[in-house]
Short mmCIF file of N, CA and C in Angstrom, two decimals:
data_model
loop_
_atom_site.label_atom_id
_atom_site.label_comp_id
_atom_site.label_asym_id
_atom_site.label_seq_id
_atom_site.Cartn_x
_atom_site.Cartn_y
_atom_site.Cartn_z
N UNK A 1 -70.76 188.31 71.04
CA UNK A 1 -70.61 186.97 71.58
C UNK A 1 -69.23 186.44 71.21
N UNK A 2 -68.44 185.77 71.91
CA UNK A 2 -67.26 185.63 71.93
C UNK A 2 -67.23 184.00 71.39
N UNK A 3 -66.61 184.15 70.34
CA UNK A 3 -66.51 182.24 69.09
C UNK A 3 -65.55 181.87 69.73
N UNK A 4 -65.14 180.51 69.95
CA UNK A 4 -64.43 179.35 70.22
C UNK A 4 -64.15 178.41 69.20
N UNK A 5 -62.81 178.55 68.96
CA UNK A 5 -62.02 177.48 67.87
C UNK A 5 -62.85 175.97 67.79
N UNK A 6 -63.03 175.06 66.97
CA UNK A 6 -64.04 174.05 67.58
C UNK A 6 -62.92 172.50 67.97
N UNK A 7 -61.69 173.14 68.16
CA UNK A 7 -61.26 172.31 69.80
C UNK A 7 -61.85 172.85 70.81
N UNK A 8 -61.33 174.33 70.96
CA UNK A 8 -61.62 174.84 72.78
C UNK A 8 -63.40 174.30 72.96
N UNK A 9 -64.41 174.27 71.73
CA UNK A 9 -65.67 174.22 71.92
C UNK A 9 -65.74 172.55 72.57
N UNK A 10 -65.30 171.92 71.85
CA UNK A 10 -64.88 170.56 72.37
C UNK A 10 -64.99 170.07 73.33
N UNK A 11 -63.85 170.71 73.70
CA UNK A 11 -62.98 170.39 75.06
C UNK A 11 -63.67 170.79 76.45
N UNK A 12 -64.61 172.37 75.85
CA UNK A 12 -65.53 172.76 77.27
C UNK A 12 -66.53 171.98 77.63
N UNK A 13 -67.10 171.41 76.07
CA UNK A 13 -68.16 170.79 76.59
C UNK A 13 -67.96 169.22 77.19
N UNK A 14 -66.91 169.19 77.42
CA UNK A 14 -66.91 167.70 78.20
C UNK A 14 -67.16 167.87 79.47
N UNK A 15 -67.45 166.61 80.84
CA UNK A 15 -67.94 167.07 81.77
C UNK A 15 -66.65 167.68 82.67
N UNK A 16 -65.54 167.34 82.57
CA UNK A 16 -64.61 168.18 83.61
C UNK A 16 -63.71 168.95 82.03
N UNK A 17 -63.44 169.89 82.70
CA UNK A 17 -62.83 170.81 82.14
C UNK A 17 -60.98 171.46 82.76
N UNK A 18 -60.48 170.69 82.55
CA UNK A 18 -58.86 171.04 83.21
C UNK A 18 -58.57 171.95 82.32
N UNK A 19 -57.89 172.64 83.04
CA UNK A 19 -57.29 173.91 82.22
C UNK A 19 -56.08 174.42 83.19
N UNK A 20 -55.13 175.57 82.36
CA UNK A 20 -53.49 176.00 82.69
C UNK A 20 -53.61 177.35 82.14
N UNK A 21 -52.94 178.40 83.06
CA UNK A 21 -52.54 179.55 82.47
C UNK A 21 -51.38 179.92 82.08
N UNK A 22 -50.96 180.79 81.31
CA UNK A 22 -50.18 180.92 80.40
C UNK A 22 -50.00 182.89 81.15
N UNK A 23 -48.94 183.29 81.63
CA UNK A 23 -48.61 184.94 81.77
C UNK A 23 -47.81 185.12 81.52
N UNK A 24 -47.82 186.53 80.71
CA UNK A 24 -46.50 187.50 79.92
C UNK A 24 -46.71 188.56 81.45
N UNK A 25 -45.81 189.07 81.59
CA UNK A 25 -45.65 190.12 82.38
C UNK A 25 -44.64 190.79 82.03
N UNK A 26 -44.82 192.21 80.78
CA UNK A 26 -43.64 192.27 79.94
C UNK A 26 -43.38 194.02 80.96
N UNK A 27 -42.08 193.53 81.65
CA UNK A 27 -41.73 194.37 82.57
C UNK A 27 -40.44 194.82 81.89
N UNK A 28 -39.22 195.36 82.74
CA UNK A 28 -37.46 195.31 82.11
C UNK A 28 -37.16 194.25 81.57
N UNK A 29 -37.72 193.32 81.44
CA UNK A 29 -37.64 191.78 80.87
C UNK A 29 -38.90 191.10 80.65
N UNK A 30 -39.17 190.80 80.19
CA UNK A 30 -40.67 189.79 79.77
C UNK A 30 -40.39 188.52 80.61
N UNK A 31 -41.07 188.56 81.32
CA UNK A 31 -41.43 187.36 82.23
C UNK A 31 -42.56 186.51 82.05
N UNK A 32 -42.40 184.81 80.98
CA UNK A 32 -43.49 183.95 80.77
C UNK A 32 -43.38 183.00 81.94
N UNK A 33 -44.30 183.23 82.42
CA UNK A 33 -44.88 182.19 83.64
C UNK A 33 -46.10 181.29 83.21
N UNK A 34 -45.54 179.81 83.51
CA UNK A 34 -47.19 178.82 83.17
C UNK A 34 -47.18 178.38 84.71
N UNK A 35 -48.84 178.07 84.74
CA UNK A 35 -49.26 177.33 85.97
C UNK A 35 -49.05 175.56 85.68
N UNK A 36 -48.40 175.08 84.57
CA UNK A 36 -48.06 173.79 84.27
C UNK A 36 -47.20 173.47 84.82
N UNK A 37 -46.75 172.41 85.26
CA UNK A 37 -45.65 171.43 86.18
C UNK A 37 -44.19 171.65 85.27
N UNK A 38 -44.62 171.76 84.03
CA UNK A 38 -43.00 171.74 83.15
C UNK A 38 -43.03 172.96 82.58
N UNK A 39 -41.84 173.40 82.02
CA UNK A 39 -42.02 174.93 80.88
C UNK A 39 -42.76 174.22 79.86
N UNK A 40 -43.25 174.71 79.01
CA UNK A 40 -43.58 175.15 77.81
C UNK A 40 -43.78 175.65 76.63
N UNK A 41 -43.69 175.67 75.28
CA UNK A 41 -43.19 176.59 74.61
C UNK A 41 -44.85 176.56 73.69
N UNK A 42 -45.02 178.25 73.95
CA UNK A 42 -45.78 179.09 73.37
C UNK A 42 -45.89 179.77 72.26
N UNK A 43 -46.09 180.01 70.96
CA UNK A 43 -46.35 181.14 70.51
C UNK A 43 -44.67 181.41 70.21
N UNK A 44 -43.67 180.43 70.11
CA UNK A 44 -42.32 180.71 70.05
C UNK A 44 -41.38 180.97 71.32
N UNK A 45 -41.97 180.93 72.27
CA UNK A 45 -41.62 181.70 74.12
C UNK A 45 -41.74 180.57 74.53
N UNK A 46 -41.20 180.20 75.10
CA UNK A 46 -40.41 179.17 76.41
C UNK A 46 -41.69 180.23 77.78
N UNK A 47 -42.35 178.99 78.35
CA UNK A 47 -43.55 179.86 79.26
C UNK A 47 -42.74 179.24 80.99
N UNK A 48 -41.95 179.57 81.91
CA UNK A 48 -41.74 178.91 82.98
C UNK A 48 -42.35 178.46 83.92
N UNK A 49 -42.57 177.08 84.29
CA UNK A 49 -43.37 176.44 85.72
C UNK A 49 -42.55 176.04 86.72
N UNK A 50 -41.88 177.21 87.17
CA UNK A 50 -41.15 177.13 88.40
C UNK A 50 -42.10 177.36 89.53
N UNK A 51 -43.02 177.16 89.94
CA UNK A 51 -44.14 177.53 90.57
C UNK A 51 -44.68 178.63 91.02
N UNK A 52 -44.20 179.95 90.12
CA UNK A 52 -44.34 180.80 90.45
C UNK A 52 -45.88 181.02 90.71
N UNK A 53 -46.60 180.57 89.60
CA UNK A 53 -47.64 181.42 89.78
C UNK A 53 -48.94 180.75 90.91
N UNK A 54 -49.09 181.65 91.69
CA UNK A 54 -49.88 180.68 92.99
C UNK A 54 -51.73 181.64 92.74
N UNK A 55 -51.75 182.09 91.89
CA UNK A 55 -53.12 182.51 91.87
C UNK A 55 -53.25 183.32 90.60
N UNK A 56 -54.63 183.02 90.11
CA UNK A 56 -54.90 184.24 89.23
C UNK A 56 -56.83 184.18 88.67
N UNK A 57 -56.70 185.62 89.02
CA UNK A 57 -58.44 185.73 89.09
C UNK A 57 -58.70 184.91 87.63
N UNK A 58 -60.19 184.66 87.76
CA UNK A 58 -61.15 183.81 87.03
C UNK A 58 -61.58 184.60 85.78
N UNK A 59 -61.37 184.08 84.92
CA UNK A 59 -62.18 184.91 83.74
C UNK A 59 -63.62 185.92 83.98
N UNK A 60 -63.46 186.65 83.66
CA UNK A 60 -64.77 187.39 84.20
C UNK A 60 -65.63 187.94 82.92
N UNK A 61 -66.43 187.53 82.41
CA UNK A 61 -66.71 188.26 81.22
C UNK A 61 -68.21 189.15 81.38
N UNK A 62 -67.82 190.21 81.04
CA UNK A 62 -69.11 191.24 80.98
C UNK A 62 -69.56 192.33 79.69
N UNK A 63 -70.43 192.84 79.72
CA UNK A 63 -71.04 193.21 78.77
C UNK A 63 -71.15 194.87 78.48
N UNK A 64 -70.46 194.88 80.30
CA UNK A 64 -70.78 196.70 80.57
C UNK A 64 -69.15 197.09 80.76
N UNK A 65 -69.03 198.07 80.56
CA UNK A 65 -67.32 198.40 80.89
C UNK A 65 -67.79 199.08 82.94
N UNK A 66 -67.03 198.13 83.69
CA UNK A 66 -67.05 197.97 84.73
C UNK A 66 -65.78 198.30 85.55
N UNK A 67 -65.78 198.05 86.90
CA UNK A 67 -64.72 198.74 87.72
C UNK A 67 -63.64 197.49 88.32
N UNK A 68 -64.20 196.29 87.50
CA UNK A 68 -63.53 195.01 88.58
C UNK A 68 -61.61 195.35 87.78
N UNK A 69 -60.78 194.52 88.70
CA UNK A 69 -59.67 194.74 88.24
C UNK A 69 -59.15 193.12 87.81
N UNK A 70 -57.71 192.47 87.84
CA UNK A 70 -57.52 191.51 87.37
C UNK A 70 -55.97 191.36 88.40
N UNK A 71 -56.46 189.90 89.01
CA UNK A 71 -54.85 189.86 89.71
C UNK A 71 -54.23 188.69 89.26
N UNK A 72 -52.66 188.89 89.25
CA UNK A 72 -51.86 187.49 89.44
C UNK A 72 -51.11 187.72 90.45
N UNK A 73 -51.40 186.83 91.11
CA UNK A 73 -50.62 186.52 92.40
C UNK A 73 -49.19 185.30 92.04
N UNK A 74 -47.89 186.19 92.64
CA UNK A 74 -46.75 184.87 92.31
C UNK A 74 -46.19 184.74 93.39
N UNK A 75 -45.60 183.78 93.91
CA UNK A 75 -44.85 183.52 94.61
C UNK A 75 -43.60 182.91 94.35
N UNK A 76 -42.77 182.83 96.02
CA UNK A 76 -41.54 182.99 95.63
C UNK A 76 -40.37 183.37 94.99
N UNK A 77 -40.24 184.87 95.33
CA UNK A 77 -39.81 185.66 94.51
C UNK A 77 -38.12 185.68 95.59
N UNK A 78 -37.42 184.80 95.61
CA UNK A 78 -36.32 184.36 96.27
C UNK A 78 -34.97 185.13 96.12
N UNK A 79 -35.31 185.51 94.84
CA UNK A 79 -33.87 185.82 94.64
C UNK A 79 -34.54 187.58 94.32
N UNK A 80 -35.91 188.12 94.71
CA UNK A 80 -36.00 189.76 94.34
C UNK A 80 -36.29 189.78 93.27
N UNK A 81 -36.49 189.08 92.22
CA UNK A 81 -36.17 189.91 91.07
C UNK A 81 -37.80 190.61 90.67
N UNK A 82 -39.18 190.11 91.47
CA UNK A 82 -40.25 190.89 91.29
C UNK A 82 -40.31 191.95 91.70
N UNK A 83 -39.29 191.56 93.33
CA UNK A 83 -39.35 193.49 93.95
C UNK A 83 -38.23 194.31 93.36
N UNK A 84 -37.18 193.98 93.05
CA UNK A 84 -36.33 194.89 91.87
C UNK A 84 -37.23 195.30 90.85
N UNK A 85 -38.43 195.17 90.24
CA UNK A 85 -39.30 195.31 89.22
C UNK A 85 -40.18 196.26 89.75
N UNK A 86 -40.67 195.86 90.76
CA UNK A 86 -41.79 196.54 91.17
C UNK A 86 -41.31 198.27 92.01
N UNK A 87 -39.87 198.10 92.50
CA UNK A 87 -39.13 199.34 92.89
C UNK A 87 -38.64 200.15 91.79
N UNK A 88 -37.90 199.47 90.59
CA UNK A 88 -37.99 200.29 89.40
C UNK A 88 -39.60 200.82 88.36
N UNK A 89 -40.83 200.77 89.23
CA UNK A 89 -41.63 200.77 88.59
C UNK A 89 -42.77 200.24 87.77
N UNK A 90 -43.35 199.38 87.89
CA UNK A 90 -44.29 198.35 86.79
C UNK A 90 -45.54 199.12 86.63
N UNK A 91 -45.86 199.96 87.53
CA UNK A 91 -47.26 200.72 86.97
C UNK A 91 -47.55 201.07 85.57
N UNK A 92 -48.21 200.31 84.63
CA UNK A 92 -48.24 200.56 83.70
C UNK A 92 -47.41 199.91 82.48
N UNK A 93 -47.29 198.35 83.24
CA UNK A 93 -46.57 198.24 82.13
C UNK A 93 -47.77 196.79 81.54
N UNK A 94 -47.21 195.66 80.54
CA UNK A 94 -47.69 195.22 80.36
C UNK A 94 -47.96 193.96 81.04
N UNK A 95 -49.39 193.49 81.09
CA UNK A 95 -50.13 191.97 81.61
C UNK A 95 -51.07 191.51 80.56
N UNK A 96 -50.52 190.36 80.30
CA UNK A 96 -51.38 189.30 79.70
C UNK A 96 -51.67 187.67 80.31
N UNK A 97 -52.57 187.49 79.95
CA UNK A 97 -53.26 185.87 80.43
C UNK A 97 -54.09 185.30 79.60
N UNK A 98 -53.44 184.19 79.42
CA UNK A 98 -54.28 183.24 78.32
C UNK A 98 -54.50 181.98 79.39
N UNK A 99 -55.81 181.29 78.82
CA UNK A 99 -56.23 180.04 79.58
C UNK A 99 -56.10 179.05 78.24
N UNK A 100 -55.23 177.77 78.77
CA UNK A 100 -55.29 176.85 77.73
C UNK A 100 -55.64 175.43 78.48
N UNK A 101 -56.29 174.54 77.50
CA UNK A 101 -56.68 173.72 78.15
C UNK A 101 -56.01 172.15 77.79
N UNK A 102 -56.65 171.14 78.39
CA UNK A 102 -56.10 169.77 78.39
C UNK A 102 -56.82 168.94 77.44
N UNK A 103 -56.33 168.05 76.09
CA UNK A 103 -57.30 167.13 75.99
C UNK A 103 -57.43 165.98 76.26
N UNK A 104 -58.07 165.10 75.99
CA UNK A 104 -58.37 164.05 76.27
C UNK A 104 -57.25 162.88 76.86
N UNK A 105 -56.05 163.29 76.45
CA UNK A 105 -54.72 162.47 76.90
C UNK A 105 -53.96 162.99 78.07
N UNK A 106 -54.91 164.02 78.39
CA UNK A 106 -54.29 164.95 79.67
C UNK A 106 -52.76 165.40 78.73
N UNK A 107 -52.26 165.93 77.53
CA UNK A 107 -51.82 167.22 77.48
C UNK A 107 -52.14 167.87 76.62
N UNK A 108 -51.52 169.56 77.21
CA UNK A 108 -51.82 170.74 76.74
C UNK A 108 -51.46 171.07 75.41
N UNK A 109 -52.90 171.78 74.92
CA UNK A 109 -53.46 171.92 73.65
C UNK A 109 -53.06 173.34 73.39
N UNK A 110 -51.66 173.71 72.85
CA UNK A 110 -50.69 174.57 72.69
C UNK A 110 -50.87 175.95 71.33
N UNK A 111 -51.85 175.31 70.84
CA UNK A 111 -51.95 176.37 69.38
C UNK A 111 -52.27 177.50 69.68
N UNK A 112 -52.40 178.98 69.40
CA UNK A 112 -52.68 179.76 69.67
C UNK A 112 -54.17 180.44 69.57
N UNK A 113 -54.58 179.38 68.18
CA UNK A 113 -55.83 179.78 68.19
C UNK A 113 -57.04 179.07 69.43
N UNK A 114 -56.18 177.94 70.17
CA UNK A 114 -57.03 177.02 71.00
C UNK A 114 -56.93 177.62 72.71
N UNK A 115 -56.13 178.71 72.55
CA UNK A 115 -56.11 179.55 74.01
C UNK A 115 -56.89 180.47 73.83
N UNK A 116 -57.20 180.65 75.01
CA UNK A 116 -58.57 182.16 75.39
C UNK A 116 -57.25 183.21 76.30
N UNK A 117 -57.72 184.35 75.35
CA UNK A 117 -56.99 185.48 75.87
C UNK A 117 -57.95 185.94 77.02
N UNK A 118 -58.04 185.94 77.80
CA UNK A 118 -58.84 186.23 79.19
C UNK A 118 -58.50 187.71 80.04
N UNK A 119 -57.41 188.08 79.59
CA UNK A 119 -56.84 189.40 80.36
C UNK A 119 -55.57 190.05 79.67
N UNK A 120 -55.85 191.20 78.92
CA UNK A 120 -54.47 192.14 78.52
C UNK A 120 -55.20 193.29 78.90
N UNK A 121 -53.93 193.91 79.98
CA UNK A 121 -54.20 195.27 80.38
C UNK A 121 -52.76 195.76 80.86
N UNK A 122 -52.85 196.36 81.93
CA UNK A 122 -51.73 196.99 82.62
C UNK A 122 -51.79 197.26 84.13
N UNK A 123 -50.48 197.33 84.92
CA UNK A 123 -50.55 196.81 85.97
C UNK A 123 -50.43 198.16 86.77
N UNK A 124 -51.46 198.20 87.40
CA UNK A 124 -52.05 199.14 88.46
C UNK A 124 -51.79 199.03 89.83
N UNK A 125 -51.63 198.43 90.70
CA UNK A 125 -51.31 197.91 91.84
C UNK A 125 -50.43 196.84 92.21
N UNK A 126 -48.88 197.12 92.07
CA UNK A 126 -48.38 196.02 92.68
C UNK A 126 -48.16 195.61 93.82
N UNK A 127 -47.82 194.94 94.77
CA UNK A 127 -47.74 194.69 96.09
C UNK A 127 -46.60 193.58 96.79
N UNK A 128 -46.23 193.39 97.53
CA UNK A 128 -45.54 192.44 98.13
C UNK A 128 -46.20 192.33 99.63
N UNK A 129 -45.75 190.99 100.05
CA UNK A 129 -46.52 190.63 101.26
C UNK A 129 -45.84 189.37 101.54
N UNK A 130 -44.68 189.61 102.30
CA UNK A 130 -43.59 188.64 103.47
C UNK A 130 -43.89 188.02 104.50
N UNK A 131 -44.05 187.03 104.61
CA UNK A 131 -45.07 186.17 106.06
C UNK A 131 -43.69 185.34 106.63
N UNK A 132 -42.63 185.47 106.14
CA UNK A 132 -41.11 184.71 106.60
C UNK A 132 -41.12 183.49 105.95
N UNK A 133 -42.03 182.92 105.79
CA UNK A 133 -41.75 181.64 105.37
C UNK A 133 -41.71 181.43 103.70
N UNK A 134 -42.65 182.49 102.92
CA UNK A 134 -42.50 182.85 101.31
C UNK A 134 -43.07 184.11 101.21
N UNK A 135 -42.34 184.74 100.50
CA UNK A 135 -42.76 186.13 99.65
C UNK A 135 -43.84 185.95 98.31
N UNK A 136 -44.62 187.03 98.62
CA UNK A 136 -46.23 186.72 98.27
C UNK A 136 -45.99 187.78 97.26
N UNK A 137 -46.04 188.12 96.02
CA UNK A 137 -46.23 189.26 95.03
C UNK A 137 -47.41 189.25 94.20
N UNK A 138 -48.20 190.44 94.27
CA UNK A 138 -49.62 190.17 93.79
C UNK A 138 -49.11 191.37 92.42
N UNK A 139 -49.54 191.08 91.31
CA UNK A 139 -49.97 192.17 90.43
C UNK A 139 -51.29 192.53 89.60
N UNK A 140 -51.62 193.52 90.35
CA UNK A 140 -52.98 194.22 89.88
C UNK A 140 -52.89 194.77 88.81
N UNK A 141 -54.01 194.03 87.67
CA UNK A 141 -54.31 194.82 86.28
C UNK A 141 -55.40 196.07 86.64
N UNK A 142 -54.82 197.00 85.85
CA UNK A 142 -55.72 197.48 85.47
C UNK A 142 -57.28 197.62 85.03
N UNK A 143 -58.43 198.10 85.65
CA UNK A 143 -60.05 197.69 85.16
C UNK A 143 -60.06 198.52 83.76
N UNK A 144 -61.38 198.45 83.05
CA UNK A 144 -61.18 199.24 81.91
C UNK A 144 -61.90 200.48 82.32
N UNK A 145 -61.99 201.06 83.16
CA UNK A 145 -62.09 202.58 83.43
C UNK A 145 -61.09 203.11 84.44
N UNK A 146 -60.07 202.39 84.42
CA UNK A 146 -58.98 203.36 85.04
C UNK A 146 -58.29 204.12 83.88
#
């Protein structure tokens, strides 16, 4: 059974629950991306909210080692530098995701012990997907039986 610091316990049990993710994507460069409106500083790391990050699967927690995988989806990748990454290679490199949440003053509750590590694996499927109007970059984690 997985314990909760008794902020995060707190904080879930109120009736709305806001919450922000936090991604390392430690590629030729470590790339911290937050889903927060401003940067952030993490764990010593400056986390960027340039809006990159436009999706990322839901915590999934299970009991059986299973086949599901884990995506972050980013966008606007303007200047290349995800597909320069993803052409030199990312299969296999590192992904992490932490979920941190809001308290009561609406801001983020920054300690390390008050984030949920929700996803460290490695990236199995990367992708791009150009519609003209923004460049779509998805990166697929790894499941734990690949």
């Amino acid at each position: 059974m997985r314990t909760f610091s008794s902020t995060v316990q707190s904080l879930i049990n109120q009736d709305t629950v806001d919450f922000f993710f936090l991604i390392d994507l430690e590629f030729s460069t470590t790339y911290r991306l937050s889903s927060l409106p401003y940067n952030v500083t993490f764990n010593g790391n400056t986390y960027e909210a340039n809006g990159a990050i436009l999706e990322v699967d839901s915590p999934k927690f299970s009991s059986v080692v299973d086949r599901e995988s884990y995506r972050v989806v980013v966008v606007e990748d303007e200047d290349n530098t995800f597909k320069t990454e993803i052409e030199n290679n990312v299969v296999g490199k590192n992904i992490t995701a932490r979920v941190g949440f809001f308290d009561s003053n609406g801001d983020p509750v920054l300690n390390v012990d008050d984030t949920l590590l929700v996803y460290k694996g490695y990236v199995d499927s990367p992708a791009i997907s150009n519609n003209f109007d923004n460049k779509i970059v998805t990166f697929e984690g790894t499941s734990p039986m690949s």
